[in-house]
Short mmCIF file of C-alpha atoms in Angstrom, two decimals:
data_model
loop_
_atom_site.label_atom_id
_atom_site.label_comp_id
_atom_site.label_asym_id
_atom_site.label_seq_id
_atom_site.Cartn_x
_atom_site.Cartn_y
_atom_site.Cartn_z
CA UNK A 98 32.59 44.73 7.64
CA UNK A 99 32.76 41.94 10.18
CA UNK A 100 35.99 40.77 12.27
CA UNK A 101 37.32 37.32 11.74
CA UNK A 102 35.96 35.54 14.67
CA UNK A 103 32.39 36.99 13.81
CA UNK A 104 32.30 35.89 10.32
CA UNK A 105 33.64 31.97 11.45
CA UNK A 106 30.53 32.25 14.42
CA UNK A 107 28.33 32.95 12.01
CA UNK A 108 29.52 30.14 8.89
CA UNK A 109 28.97 27.30 11.78
CA UNK A 110 25.74 28.79 13.00
CA UNK A 111 24.70 29.12 9.49
CA UNK A 112 25.51 25.05 9.63
CA UNK A 113 23.95 24.18 12.87
CA UNK A 114 20.63 26.30 11.57
CA UNK A 115 20.38 24.44 8.71
CA UNK A 116 20.38 21.21 10.39
CA UNK A 117 17.42 22.24 12.69
CA UNK A 118 14.98 21.08 10.78
CA UNK A 119 16.13 17.52 10.57
CA UNK A 120 14.27 16.92 14.15
CA UNK A 121 10.80 17.64 12.82
CA UNK A 122 10.97 14.45 10.94
CA UNK A 123 11.04 10.73 12.29
CA UNK A 124 12.70 9.62 14.10
CA UNK A 125 12.16 12.64 16.23
CA UNK A 126 9.12 13.10 14.73
CA UNK A 127 8.64 16.66 16.40
CA UNK A 128 6.17 17.87 13.45
CA UNK A 129 5.54 20.70 14.96
CA UNK A 130 8.29 22.18 15.29
CA UNK A 131 8.84 22.07 11.27
CA UNK A 132 6.55 25.99 12.02
CA UNK A 133 9.90 27.74 13.65
CA UNK A 134 12.75 25.38 12.74
CA UNK A 135 13.64 28.22 9.29
CA UNK A 136 13.69 30.76 12.01
CA UNK A 137 17.43 30.78 13.70
CA UNK A 138 18.77 30.06 10.19
CA UNK A 139 16.36 32.90 8.38
CA UNK A 140 17.38 35.70 11.35
CA UNK A 141 20.71 35.29 10.75
CA UNK A 142 20.39 35.17 6.57
CA UNK A 143 18.55 38.87 6.93
CA UNK A 144 21.37 40.14 9.58
CA UNK A 145 24.02 39.65 6.87
CA UNK A 146 25.82 42.46 6.12
CA UNK A 147 26.42 41.62 2.52
CA UNK A 148 24.69 39.48 -0.27
CA UNK A 149 27.70 37.64 -0.66
CA UNK A 150 27.70 36.71 3.12
CA UNK A 151 24.04 35.94 2.69
CA UNK A 152 24.79 33.72 -0.19
CA UNK A 153 28.06 32.12 1.88
CA UNK A 154 25.66 30.94 4.80
CA UNK A 155 22.24 29.89 3.14
CA UNK A 156 25.09 27.43 0.99
CA UNK A 157 26.50 26.68 4.56
CA UNK A 158 23.18 26.41 6.41
CA UNK A 159 21.77 24.13 2.99
CA UNK A 160 24.81 21.93 3.64
CA UNK A 161 23.92 20.92 7.65
CA UNK A 162 20.14 20.48 6.00
CA UNK A 163 21.23 17.80 3.78
CA UNK A 164 23.82 16.59 5.91
CA UNK A 165 21.20 16.16 9.15
CA UNK A 166 18.81 14.89 7.22
CA UNK A 167 20.40 12.16 5.11
CA UNK A 168 23.45 11.83 8.05
CA UNK A 169 22.31 7.80 7.90
CA UNK A 170 24.21 7.36 4.83
CA UNK A 171 27.54 8.21 6.12
CA UNK A 172 28.19 4.56 6.68
CA UNK A 173 27.39 3.81 2.75
CA UNK A 174 28.98 6.86 1.53
CA UNK A 175 31.31 8.06 4.12
CA UNK A 176 33.61 11.43 3.70
CA UNK A 177 32.01 11.47 0.32
CA UNK A 178 28.53 12.82 1.72
CA UNK A 179 30.00 16.11 2.61
CA UNK A 180 30.76 17.14 -0.73
CA UNK A 181 27.23 15.68 -2.16
CA UNK A 182 26.30 18.11 0.63
CA UNK A 183 27.65 21.03 -0.01
CA UNK A 184 27.48 20.43 -4.04
CA UNK A 185 23.32 20.67 -2.49
CA UNK A 186 23.82 23.15 -0.70
CA UNK A 187 23.93 26.03 -3.54
CA UNK A 188 20.48 25.24 -4.02
CA UNK A 189 19.71 27.56 -1.06
CA UNK A 190 21.47 30.43 -2.64
CA UNK A 191 18.43 32.59 -4.19
CA UNK A 192 16.25 31.97 -1.23
CA UNK A 193 19.01 32.99 1.70
CA UNK A 194 19.59 36.02 -0.74
CA UNK A 195 15.63 36.40 -1.32
CA UNK A 196 15.46 36.19 2.47
CA UNK A 197 18.09 39.32 3.51
CA UNK A 198 16.34 40.83 0.43
CA UNK A 199 12.77 40.97 2.27
CA UNK A 200 13.16 40.17 5.48
CA UNK A 201 16.28 42.79 6.29
CA UNK A 202 14.51 45.81 6.77
CA UNK A 203 11.33 46.76 8.90
CA UNK A 204 9.30 45.32 7.13
CA UNK A 205 7.40 48.44 5.99
CA UNK A 206 5.06 48.66 3.11
CA UNK A 207 5.10 45.53 1.00
CA UNK A 208 7.74 44.23 2.04
CA UNK A 209 6.24 42.03 3.98
CA UNK A 210 3.25 40.80 2.00
CA UNK A 211 5.98 40.17 -0.77
CA UNK A 212 8.46 38.46 2.21
CA UNK A 213 5.44 35.70 2.74
CA UNK A 214 4.84 35.61 -0.86
CA UNK A 215 7.98 34.96 -2.45
CA UNK A 216 10.44 33.38 0.69
CA UNK A 217 8.52 30.36 0.26
CA UNK A 218 8.57 30.15 -3.06
CA UNK A 219 12.15 30.36 -3.32
CA UNK A 220 11.90 27.85 -0.37
CA UNK A 221 10.15 24.81 -2.89
CA UNK A 222 12.42 25.77 -5.43
CA UNK A 223 15.37 24.76 -4.06
CA UNK A 224 13.02 21.78 -3.19
CA UNK A 225 12.25 21.25 -6.72
CA UNK A 226 15.50 21.44 -7.90
CA UNK A 227 16.68 18.58 -5.78
CA UNK A 228 14.08 16.38 -6.03
CA UNK A 229 16.04 15.34 -9.46
CA UNK A 230 16.57 11.79 -9.15
CA UNK A 231 19.86 12.61 -10.14
CA UNK A 232 21.12 14.86 -7.01
CA UNK A 233 19.24 12.55 -4.92
CA UNK A 234 15.49 12.35 -5.21
CA UNK A 235 13.00 14.26 -3.40
CA UNK A 236 13.70 13.09 -0.03
CA UNK A 237 13.32 15.49 3.40
CA UNK A 238 11.17 17.56 2.17
CA UNK A 239 9.82 20.21 5.03
CA UNK A 240 6.56 19.28 4.14
CA UNK A 241 6.85 15.45 4.36
CA UNK A 242 8.00 16.24 8.12
CA UNK A 243 4.01 16.60 8.63
CA UNK A 244 2.40 12.61 7.68
CA UNK A 245 1.00 12.37 10.38
CA UNK A 246 -1.00 15.44 11.12
CA UNK A 247 -4.51 14.44 9.71
CA UNK A 248 -5.72 18.64 8.54
CA UNK A 249 -2.35 19.10 6.60
CA UNK A 250 -2.27 15.45 4.60
CA UNK A 251 -5.71 16.86 3.30
CA UNK A 252 -3.83 19.77 2.31
CA UNK A 253 -1.66 17.05 0.68
CA UNK A 254 -4.53 15.62 -1.70
CA UNK A 255 -5.09 19.39 -3.47
CA UNK A 256 -1.62 20.40 -3.70
CA UNK A 257 0.49 16.99 -2.82
CA UNK A 258 3.26 17.62 -0.59
CA UNK A 259 4.96 20.84 -2.25
CA UNK A 260 1.77 22.68 -1.06
CA UNK A 261 2.35 21.62 2.41
CA UNK A 262 6.29 22.98 1.95
CA UNK A 263 4.85 26.48 1.02
CA UNK A 264 2.04 26.70 3.91
CA UNK A 265 5.06 25.48 6.79
CA UNK A 266 7.84 27.69 5.07
CA UNK A 267 5.15 30.43 4.88
CA UNK A 268 4.01 30.00 8.68
CA UNK A 269 8.34 30.56 9.40
CA UNK A 270 8.00 33.42 7.47
CA UNK A 271 5.17 34.66 9.53
CA UNK A 272 7.27 34.00 12.64
CA UNK A 273 10.25 35.88 11.40
CA UNK A 274 8.09 38.81 10.68
CA UNK A 275 6.78 38.90 14.40
CA UNK A 276 9.93 39.16 16.17
CA UNK A 277 11.67 41.70 14.03
CA UNK A 278 9.21 43.58 12.08
CA UNK A 279 7.07 45.12 15.01
CA UNK A 280 5.56 47.29 11.41
CA UNK A 281 4.80 44.18 9.77
CA UNK A 282 2.85 42.59 12.61
CA UNK A 283 -0.70 43.25 10.54
CA UNK A 284 0.48 41.05 7.17
CA UNK A 285 2.23 38.22 9.75
CA UNK A 286 -0.83 37.68 11.23
CA UNK A 287 -2.54 37.72 8.21
CA UNK A 288 -0.26 35.35 6.83
CA UNK A 289 -0.74 33.60 9.75
CA UNK A 290 -4.53 33.59 9.73
CA UNK A 291 -4.53 33.01 6.12
CA UNK A 292 -2.78 29.71 6.33
CA UNK A 293 -5.35 28.33 9.25
CA UNK A 294 -8.24 29.06 7.36
CA UNK A 295 -6.64 27.66 4.34
CA UNK A 296 -6.03 24.45 6.03
CA UNK A 297 -9.79 24.51 8.02
CA UNK A 298 -11.32 25.30 4.22
CA UNK A 299 -9.60 21.97 3.01
CA UNK A 300 -10.22 20.13 5.84
CA UNK A 301 -14.05 20.90 5.92
CA UNK A 302 -15.19 21.56 2.46
CA UNK A 303 -12.96 18.98 0.07
CA UNK A 304 -14.25 15.63 -0.24
CA UNK A 305 -12.69 12.34 1.66
CA UNK A 306 -11.98 9.54 -0.43
CA UNK A 307 -15.22 7.11 -0.69
CA UNK A 308 -14.11 4.00 0.44
CA UNK A 309 -16.10 1.12 -1.78
CA UNK A 310 -14.69 -2.22 -0.23
CA UNK A 311 -11.99 -3.61 1.04
CA UNK A 312 -8.33 -6.14 0.65
CA UNK A 313 -7.11 -8.66 2.92
CA UNK A 314 -3.64 -7.72 2.20
CA UNK A 315 -0.66 -9.53 4.43
CA UNK A 316 2.80 -8.13 4.60
CA UNK A 317 6.11 -10.37 5.15
CA UNK A 318 8.59 -9.30 7.13
CA UNK A 319 11.48 -11.83 7.48
CA UNK A 320 14.20 -9.23 9.39
CA UNK A 321 17.60 -9.35 9.43
CA UNK A 322 19.63 -11.96 8.03
CA UNK A 323 22.91 -12.38 8.50
CA UNK A 324 25.43 -11.68 5.46
CA UNK A 325 27.17 -14.76 3.75
CA UNK A 326 26.98 -16.48 0.32
CA UNK A 327 23.94 -18.63 1.40
CA UNK A 328 22.01 -15.23 3.19
CA UNK A 329 19.95 -15.19 -0.26
CA UNK A 330 18.93 -18.09 0.16
CA UNK A 331 17.73 -17.80 3.85
CA UNK A 332 16.26 -14.74 3.53
CA UNK A 333 13.57 -16.43 1.07
CA UNK A 334 13.21 -19.07 3.42
CA UNK A 335 12.88 -16.82 6.41
CA UNK A 336 10.08 -15.31 3.80
CA UNK A 337 8.27 -18.52 2.69
CA UNK A 338 7.76 -20.08 6.75
CA UNK A 339 6.15 -16.69 7.78
CA UNK A 340 3.91 -16.73 4.46
CA UNK A 341 2.99 -20.44 4.89
CA UNK A 342 1.42 -18.94 8.37
CA UNK A 343 -1.33 -17.24 6.29
CA UNK A 344 -2.70 -20.62 5.42
CA UNK A 345 -6.23 -20.19 6.17
CA UNK A 346 -6.50 -16.55 7.28
CA UNK A 347 -7.75 -15.84 4.00
CA UNK A 348 -5.60 -12.67 2.60
CA UNK A 349 -5.97 -11.38 -0.87
CA UNK A 350 -2.46 -10.77 -1.27
CA UNK A 351 1.23 -11.31 0.05
CA UNK A 352 3.26 -8.49 0.16
CA UNK A 353 7.10 -9.39 0.50
CA UNK A 354 9.65 -6.57 0.84
CA UNK A 355 12.68 -5.79 -2.03
CA UNK A 356 15.24 -8.20 -3.20
CA UNK A 357 13.45 -10.49 -1.31
CA UNK A 358 14.22 -13.28 -4.03
CA UNK A 359 17.85 -13.55 -4.96
CA UNK A 360 17.78 -14.86 -8.14
CA UNK A 361 15.84 -14.38 -11.76
CA UNK A 362 12.70 -16.90 -11.62
CA UNK A 363 13.68 -18.20 -14.82
CA UNK A 364 17.22 -19.02 -14.34
CA UNK A 365 15.84 -21.24 -10.84
CA UNK A 366 12.72 -22.61 -11.54
CA UNK A 367 12.93 -24.46 -8.41
CA UNK A 368 12.16 -20.97 -6.51
CA UNK A 369 9.06 -20.25 -8.65
CA UNK A 370 7.86 -23.66 -8.16
CA UNK A 371 8.29 -23.09 -4.31
CA UNK A 372 6.08 -19.57 -4.27
CA UNK A 373 3.21 -21.37 -6.70
CA UNK A 374 2.38 -23.74 -4.35
CA UNK A 375 3.50 -21.60 -1.40
CA UNK A 376 0.20 -19.05 -2.97
CA UNK A 377 -2.14 -22.34 -3.58
CA UNK A 378 -0.98 -23.14 -0.23
CA UNK A 379 -2.44 -19.25 1.66
CA UNK A 380 -5.04 -19.29 -1.15
CA UNK A 381 -4.03 -15.81 -2.48
CA UNK A 382 -0.98 -14.21 -5.00
CA UNK A 383 2.34 -13.55 -3.69
CA UNK A 384 3.60 -9.96 -4.82
CA UNK A 385 7.64 -10.84 -4.64
CA UNK A 386 10.63 -8.60 -5.10
CA UNK A 387 13.20 -10.14 -7.58
CA UNK A 388 16.64 -8.54 -7.03
CA UNK A 389 19.13 -10.56 -9.93
CA UNK A 390 20.76 -10.37 -13.09
CA UNK A 391 18.27 -11.42 -15.66
CA UNK A 392 19.33 -14.35 -18.27
CA UNK A 393 20.00 -13.13 -21.37
CA UNK A 394 16.91 -14.86 -23.18
CA UNK A 395 14.53 -13.11 -21.02
CA UNK A 396 15.89 -9.88 -21.88
CA UNK A 397 14.47 -7.73 -24.38
CA UNK A 398 10.90 -10.19 -24.27
CA UNK A 399 10.15 -8.87 -21.49
CA UNK A 400 8.01 -5.04 -22.09
CA UNK A 401 7.33 -5.80 -25.57
CA UNK A 402 5.15 -8.85 -25.35
CA UNK A 403 1.69 -9.01 -23.93
CA UNK A 404 -0.14 -5.86 -23.50
CA UNK A 405 1.62 -2.49 -22.79
CA UNK A 406 2.77 -1.19 -18.81
CA UNK A 407 -0.67 0.98 -18.46
CA UNK A 408 -3.12 -1.65 -19.09
CA UNK A 409 -1.65 -3.63 -16.40
CA UNK A 410 0.45 -6.48 -18.28
CA UNK A 411 4.87 -5.87 -18.21
CA UNK A 412 6.86 -3.20 -17.86
CA UNK A 413 10.54 -3.53 -18.30
CA UNK A 414 14.27 -2.68 -20.83
CA UNK A 415 15.76 -5.40 -22.56
CA UNK A 416 18.69 -4.34 -22.13
CA UNK A 417 21.07 -7.01 -20.21
CA UNK A 418 22.12 -6.82 -16.40
CA UNK A 419 21.13 -6.58 -13.03
CA UNK A 420 17.29 -5.54 -12.02
CA UNK A 421 14.66 -5.08 -9.39
CA UNK A 422 11.25 -6.11 -9.79
CA UNK A 423 7.99 -6.97 -8.69
CA UNK A 424 6.93 -9.90 -9.89
CA UNK A 425 3.56 -11.59 -9.38
CA UNK A 426 3.23 -15.45 -9.07
CA UNK A 427 0.34 -17.21 -8.26
CA UNK A 428 -0.65 -20.94 -7.70
CA UNK A 429 0.39 -21.43 -11.64
CA UNK A 430 3.26 -19.74 -11.11
CA UNK A 431 4.42 -16.33 -12.68
CA UNK A 432 1.88 -14.60 -13.96
CA UNK A 433 3.70 -12.68 -16.61
CA UNK A 434 2.93 -8.77 -14.65
CA UNK A 435 6.01 -7.32 -13.62
CA UNK A 436 7.52 -4.11 -12.84
CA UNK A 437 11.37 -3.16 -13.66
CA UNK A 438 12.15 -0.36 -10.96
CA UNK A 439 13.02 2.88 -12.57
CA UNK A 440 14.06 5.51 -10.10
CA UNK A 441 17.39 3.82 -8.84
CA UNK A 442 19.16 5.04 -6.26
CA UNK A 443 22.37 6.96 -6.44
CA UNK A 444 25.59 5.41 -5.69
CA UNK A 445 23.45 3.03 -4.06
CA UNK A 446 22.57 1.33 -7.27
CA UNK A 447 24.25 2.92 -10.02
CA UNK A 448 27.26 5.49 -9.99
CA UNK A 449 25.88 8.78 -11.61
CA UNK A 450 28.43 9.40 -14.75
CA UNK A 451 30.80 6.56 -12.76
CA UNK A 452 34.34 7.24 -15.45
CA UNK A 453 34.50 10.46 -13.08
CA UNK A 454 32.91 8.69 -9.52
CA UNK A 455 33.50 5.78 -9.49
CA UNK A 456 36.80 5.66 -7.09
CA UNK A 457 33.38 6.57 -4.82
CA UNK A 458 32.93 2.10 -4.89
CA UNK A 459 36.11 2.70 -2.70
CA UNK A 460 35.61 5.17 0.38
CA UNK A 461 31.72 3.11 1.06
CA UNK A 462 28.93 0.68 -0.30
CA UNK A 463 28.16 2.57 -3.13
CA UNK A 464 26.98 0.05 -6.14
CA UNK A 465 30.09 -2.29 -7.69
CA UNK A 466 28.22 -2.65 -11.11
CA UNK A 467 24.74 -0.25 -12.23
CA UNK A 468 21.74 -1.32 -11.54
CA UNK A 469 19.19 -1.66 -14.97
CA UNK A 470 16.48 0.96 -14.80
CA UNK A 471 13.34 -0.29 -16.33
CA UNK A 472 11.56 1.82 -18.71
CA UNK A 473 8.02 2.37 -18.13
CA UNK A 474 5.39 2.07 -14.59
CA UNK A 475 2.47 -0.82 -14.59
CA UNK A 476 -0.53 -1.16 -13.17
CA UNK A 477 -1.43 -4.94 -12.44
CA UNK A 478 -4.08 -6.81 -12.68
CA UNK A 479 -4.63 -8.33 -9.18
CA UNK A 480 -5.45 -11.81 -9.82
CA UNK A 481 -9.03 -13.04 -8.07
CA UNK A 482 -10.13 -10.06 -7.58
CA UNK A 483 -11.03 -7.91 -10.63
CA UNK A 484 -12.27 -4.20 -8.98
CA UNK A 485 -9.17 -4.20 -7.56
CA UNK A 486 -5.35 -3.10 -9.55
CA UNK A 487 -1.80 -2.46 -8.01
CA UNK A 488 0.31 0.27 -8.31
CA UNK A 489 3.92 -0.81 -7.26
CA UNK A 490 6.59 1.16 -6.63
CA UNK A 491 10.53 -0.25 -5.68
CA UNK A 492 12.15 1.32 -2.54
CA UNK A 493 13.58 5.19 -3.34
CA UNK A 494 10.42 5.32 -5.85
CA UNK A 495 8.00 6.47 -2.55
CA UNK A 496 9.44 9.67 -2.20
CA UNK A 497 8.17 10.58 -5.97
CA UNK A 498 5.11 12.07 -5.52
CA UNK A 499 4.65 12.06 -9.49
CA UNK A 500 4.89 8.17 -9.83
CA UNK A 501 2.22 7.59 -7.50
CA UNK A 502 0.13 10.32 -8.85
CA UNK A 503 1.16 8.29 -12.06
CA UNK A 504 -0.36 5.45 -11.11
CA UNK A 505 -3.41 6.12 -9.52
CA UNK A 506 -4.18 8.26 -12.90
CA UNK A 507 -3.72 4.60 -14.59
CA UNK A 508 -6.02 3.35 -12.52
CA UNK A 509 -4.32 1.69 -9.56
CA UNK A 510 -6.82 1.21 -6.33
CA UNK A 511 -3.83 0.15 -3.79
CA UNK A 512 -0.19 1.23 -4.05
CA UNK A 513 2.88 -0.86 -3.28
CA UNK A 514 6.16 -0.28 -1.76
CA UNK A 515 8.49 -2.92 -1.53
CA UNK A 516 11.55 -1.96 0.37
CA UNK A 517 15.19 -2.63 2.01
CA UNK A 518 16.58 -0.64 5.06
CA UNK A 519 18.73 -2.63 6.07
CA UNK A 520 21.86 -1.18 5.69
CA UNK A 521 20.79 1.21 7.96
CA UNK A 522 18.86 -0.64 10.90
CA UNK A 523 19.80 1.21 13.55
CA UNK A 524 19.28 4.94 11.98
CA UNK A 525 16.77 7.43 11.16
CA UNK A 526 15.84 6.04 7.29
CA UNK A 527 13.70 3.22 8.41
CA UNK A 528 11.14 5.73 10.12
CA UNK A 529 12.01 8.57 7.23
CA UNK A 530 10.84 5.88 4.97
CA UNK A 531 8.27 5.04 6.11
CA UNK A 532 6.67 8.09 6.42
CA UNK A 533 6.54 9.06 2.97
CA UNK A 534 4.07 6.06 2.09
CA UNK A 535 1.29 8.41 4.45
CA UNK A 536 1.94 10.77 2.02
CA UNK A 537 1.61 9.26 -1.57
CA UNK A 538 -1.77 7.90 0.26
CA UNK A 539 -3.43 11.14 1.05
CA UNK A 540 -2.09 12.56 -1.97
CA UNK A 541 -3.38 10.03 -4.52
CA UNK A 542 -6.04 9.07 -2.22
CA UNK A 543 -5.45 5.84 -2.56
CA UNK A 544 -4.23 3.39 0.79
CA UNK A 545 -0.40 2.36 -0.23
CA UNK A 546 1.27 -0.44 1.47
CA UNK A 547 4.55 -0.38 2.31
CA UNK A 548 6.61 -3.78 3.10
CA UNK A 549 9.72 -4.36 3.77
CA UNK A 550 12.11 -6.51 4.48
CA UNK A 551 13.71 -5.72 7.98
CA UNK A 552 10.92 -2.48 8.88
CA UNK A 553 9.64 -0.39 9.32
CA UNK A 554 7.09 -1.64 7.41
CA UNK A 555 3.55 -0.18 7.47
CA UNK A 556 0.04 0.56 5.91
CA UNK A 557 -1.88 3.74 4.89
CA UNK A 558 -5.64 4.09 4.28
CA UNK A 559 -6.80 6.39 1.42
CA UNK A 560 -6.48 9.88 3.60
CA UNK A 561 -3.15 8.84 4.74
CA UNK A 562 -4.61 7.27 8.54
CA UNK A 563 -2.39 4.44 9.17
CA UNK A 564 -3.89 1.36 9.27
CA UNK A 565 -3.48 -1.72 12.30
CA UNK A 566 0.10 -1.61 13.78
CA UNK A 567 3.61 -1.03 12.56
CA UNK A 568 5.92 -3.75 12.28
CA UNK A 569 8.89 -2.10 13.77
CA UNK A 570 13.06 -3.19 12.94
CA UNK A 571 13.27 -5.83 15.76
CA UNK A 572 10.15 -7.92 14.36
CA UNK A 573 10.15 -11.06 12.24
CA UNK A 574 6.96 -11.71 11.43
CA UNK A 575 3.69 -11.76 8.73
CA UNK A 576 1.26 -8.96 9.58
CA UNK A 577 -2.24 -8.94 8.18
CA UNK A 578 -4.58 -5.73 7.30
CA UNK A 579 -7.78 -5.41 6.11
CA UNK A 580 -7.69 -2.19 3.62
CA UNK A 581 -9.74 -0.17 2.19
CA UNK A 582 -10.25 -0.11 -1.32
CA UNK A 583 -11.22 4.01 -2.17
CA UNK A 584 -12.96 5.42 -5.55
CA UNK A 585 -12.76 8.86 -7.10
CA UNK A 586 -10.06 10.69 -7.20
CA UNK A 587 -7.95 13.55 -5.31
CA UNK A 588 -7.24 17.43 -7.05
CA UNK A 589 -3.60 16.53 -6.66
CA UNK A 590 -3.91 13.69 -9.02
CA UNK A 591 -6.34 15.81 -11.15
CA UNK A 592 -4.27 19.02 -11.23
CA UNK A 593 -0.91 18.10 -10.48
CA UNK A 594 2.04 20.18 -8.94
CA UNK A 595 0.23 23.14 -9.42
CA UNK A 596 1.82 24.68 -5.93
CA UNK A 597 5.17 24.46 -7.99
CA UNK A 598 3.84 25.97 -10.91
CA UNK A 599 1.79 29.26 -8.95
CA UNK A 600 5.61 29.47 -7.11
CA UNK A 601 7.66 29.32 -10.09
CA UNK A 602 4.76 32.22 -11.58
CA UNK A 603 5.41 34.62 -8.69
CA UNK A 604 9.00 34.39 -8.73
CA UNK A 605 9.34 34.98 -12.44
CA UNK A 606 7.56 37.74 -12.00
CA UNK A 607 9.67 39.20 -9.52
CA UNK A 608 12.72 38.71 -11.23
CA UNK A 609 11.01 40.77 -14.30
CA UNK A 610 9.88 43.51 -11.90
CA UNK A 611 13.47 43.83 -10.10
CA UNK A 612 15.15 43.36 -13.72
CA UNK A 613 12.94 46.37 -14.62
CA UNK A 614 13.93 48.45 -11.59
CA UNK A 615 17.01 47.74 -12.52
CA UNK A 616 16.91 48.60 -16.10
CA UNK A 617 15.57 51.92 -15.33
CA UNK A 618 17.75 52.91 -12.01
CA UNK A 619 20.94 52.48 -14.69
CA UNK A 620 19.77 54.10 -17.20
CA UNK A 621 20.68 57.75 -17.57
CA UNK A 622 18.14 60.73 -18.06
CA UNK A 623 17.61 62.10 -21.26
CA UNK A 624 19.67 65.49 -22.00
CA UNK A 625 17.52 68.29 -23.31
CA UNK A 626 17.55 68.76 -26.62
CA UNK A 627 18.57 72.45 -27.59
CA UNK A 628 16.78 74.38 -30.32
CA UNK A 629 18.43 74.05 -34.05
CA UNK A 630 20.65 77.11 -34.34
CA UNK A 631 19.55 79.62 -37.59
CA UNK A 632 21.96 79.85 -40.72
CA UNK A 633 22.60 83.04 -42.40
CA UNK A 634 20.85 81.00 -44.52
CA UNK A 635 18.01 80.25 -42.85
#
């Protein structure tokens, strides 16, 4: 039985240990630390005196992880981040119970081998559950910390970020076994060797994307614009000025960041004319991002008319309201290709269950009005380059592996994420967000452009390698990148989230076996049957 001071000490240690993995992500970006970052937390959990205590410390550690990885949300969510972290922390309870169950002994028998399979699978289960958009989306997945490690990015092309998370969690589990279970050194070393061999085999044998040409893509980053009633117009003017400087450099495409246009182009034909003139001047189409209320006459027609979204035409919803839309503009004006952001940021762009949680707007910078989500992804044709099609995403959507995979399957040769993290300019958020594009590129075998209003903007090749220089948060500039275009498909695009299915299958088998053992242990042995007594008549 733990004393009260010991209980409090362990609770504080759980929160701190849960927060340690944040150091593996940008901005610290200590990617190597991810392979031991879970060890202190797991050592604490395995020593929990009861399952209830392990569940509590798993919950507290999970809350600590969410607070550490998302601490930059405090200016927007304020105290609301704490109950949100407490809610999401519950997702780590099954993992914590398995850590105590499988790592709490001496590792003898098959427990060590089972731990190396089940503990990473349970960790992936928590990542899968919190990847639902309504719970904040897949931000801070353990595998995402490896965005700058080429051999691991190759693993992502086979099984996505999920396979990388499994590998990192398995290494942490093996390290724990080496520390606390001398009897388990053989399976622990075998597990580490297996992870290394898998990475090596994938690095040597999995085909690299086949480059088949290139594209000159310009990214326009206007930088910070002071808030005010005319801030949208000043931001537009800054983007216009920087884009004009690209004249004579012969880009194939110019990309502006999220919310770079603050008025609907139907309602403001003057802005549409300025963009068309700009496209003609630089000799390339512009992909801008409109963050505005759509006029009623326009809603209901976009997305239903013309080609379907999958075919590369328009995509959108007919509901009135404010949309965030990627819009293609050529020398003749908007081409008709538009993508409306589908997955909105909880609290930032809409309030989940607003009738119940609308009070969040009074304690932070939560959305005063819900944005309207689009209803379908879009693959756009690139004017002047019939050999290249574009797959646009908006901000938060670059965190979702399934969205970029879908675009690649539909024929996108270049992925583009338009983003704005100006609310978190001096935090870890811009670097964390930019790093996600490397993973999406590696998973899909398609280059990806991450274009922002205020930095960090970056471009990655089809293997996830960084191209050129990043544009830091201090930059106000336009930069031109030579982007290789790749053909073929990756195993992840072909087979999808198979590591998730494998993890769920392993956990299901374990739960079924545990249920059978529990049933047999709780069933009393049948009593021996006595021979039937004979009667006088018998």
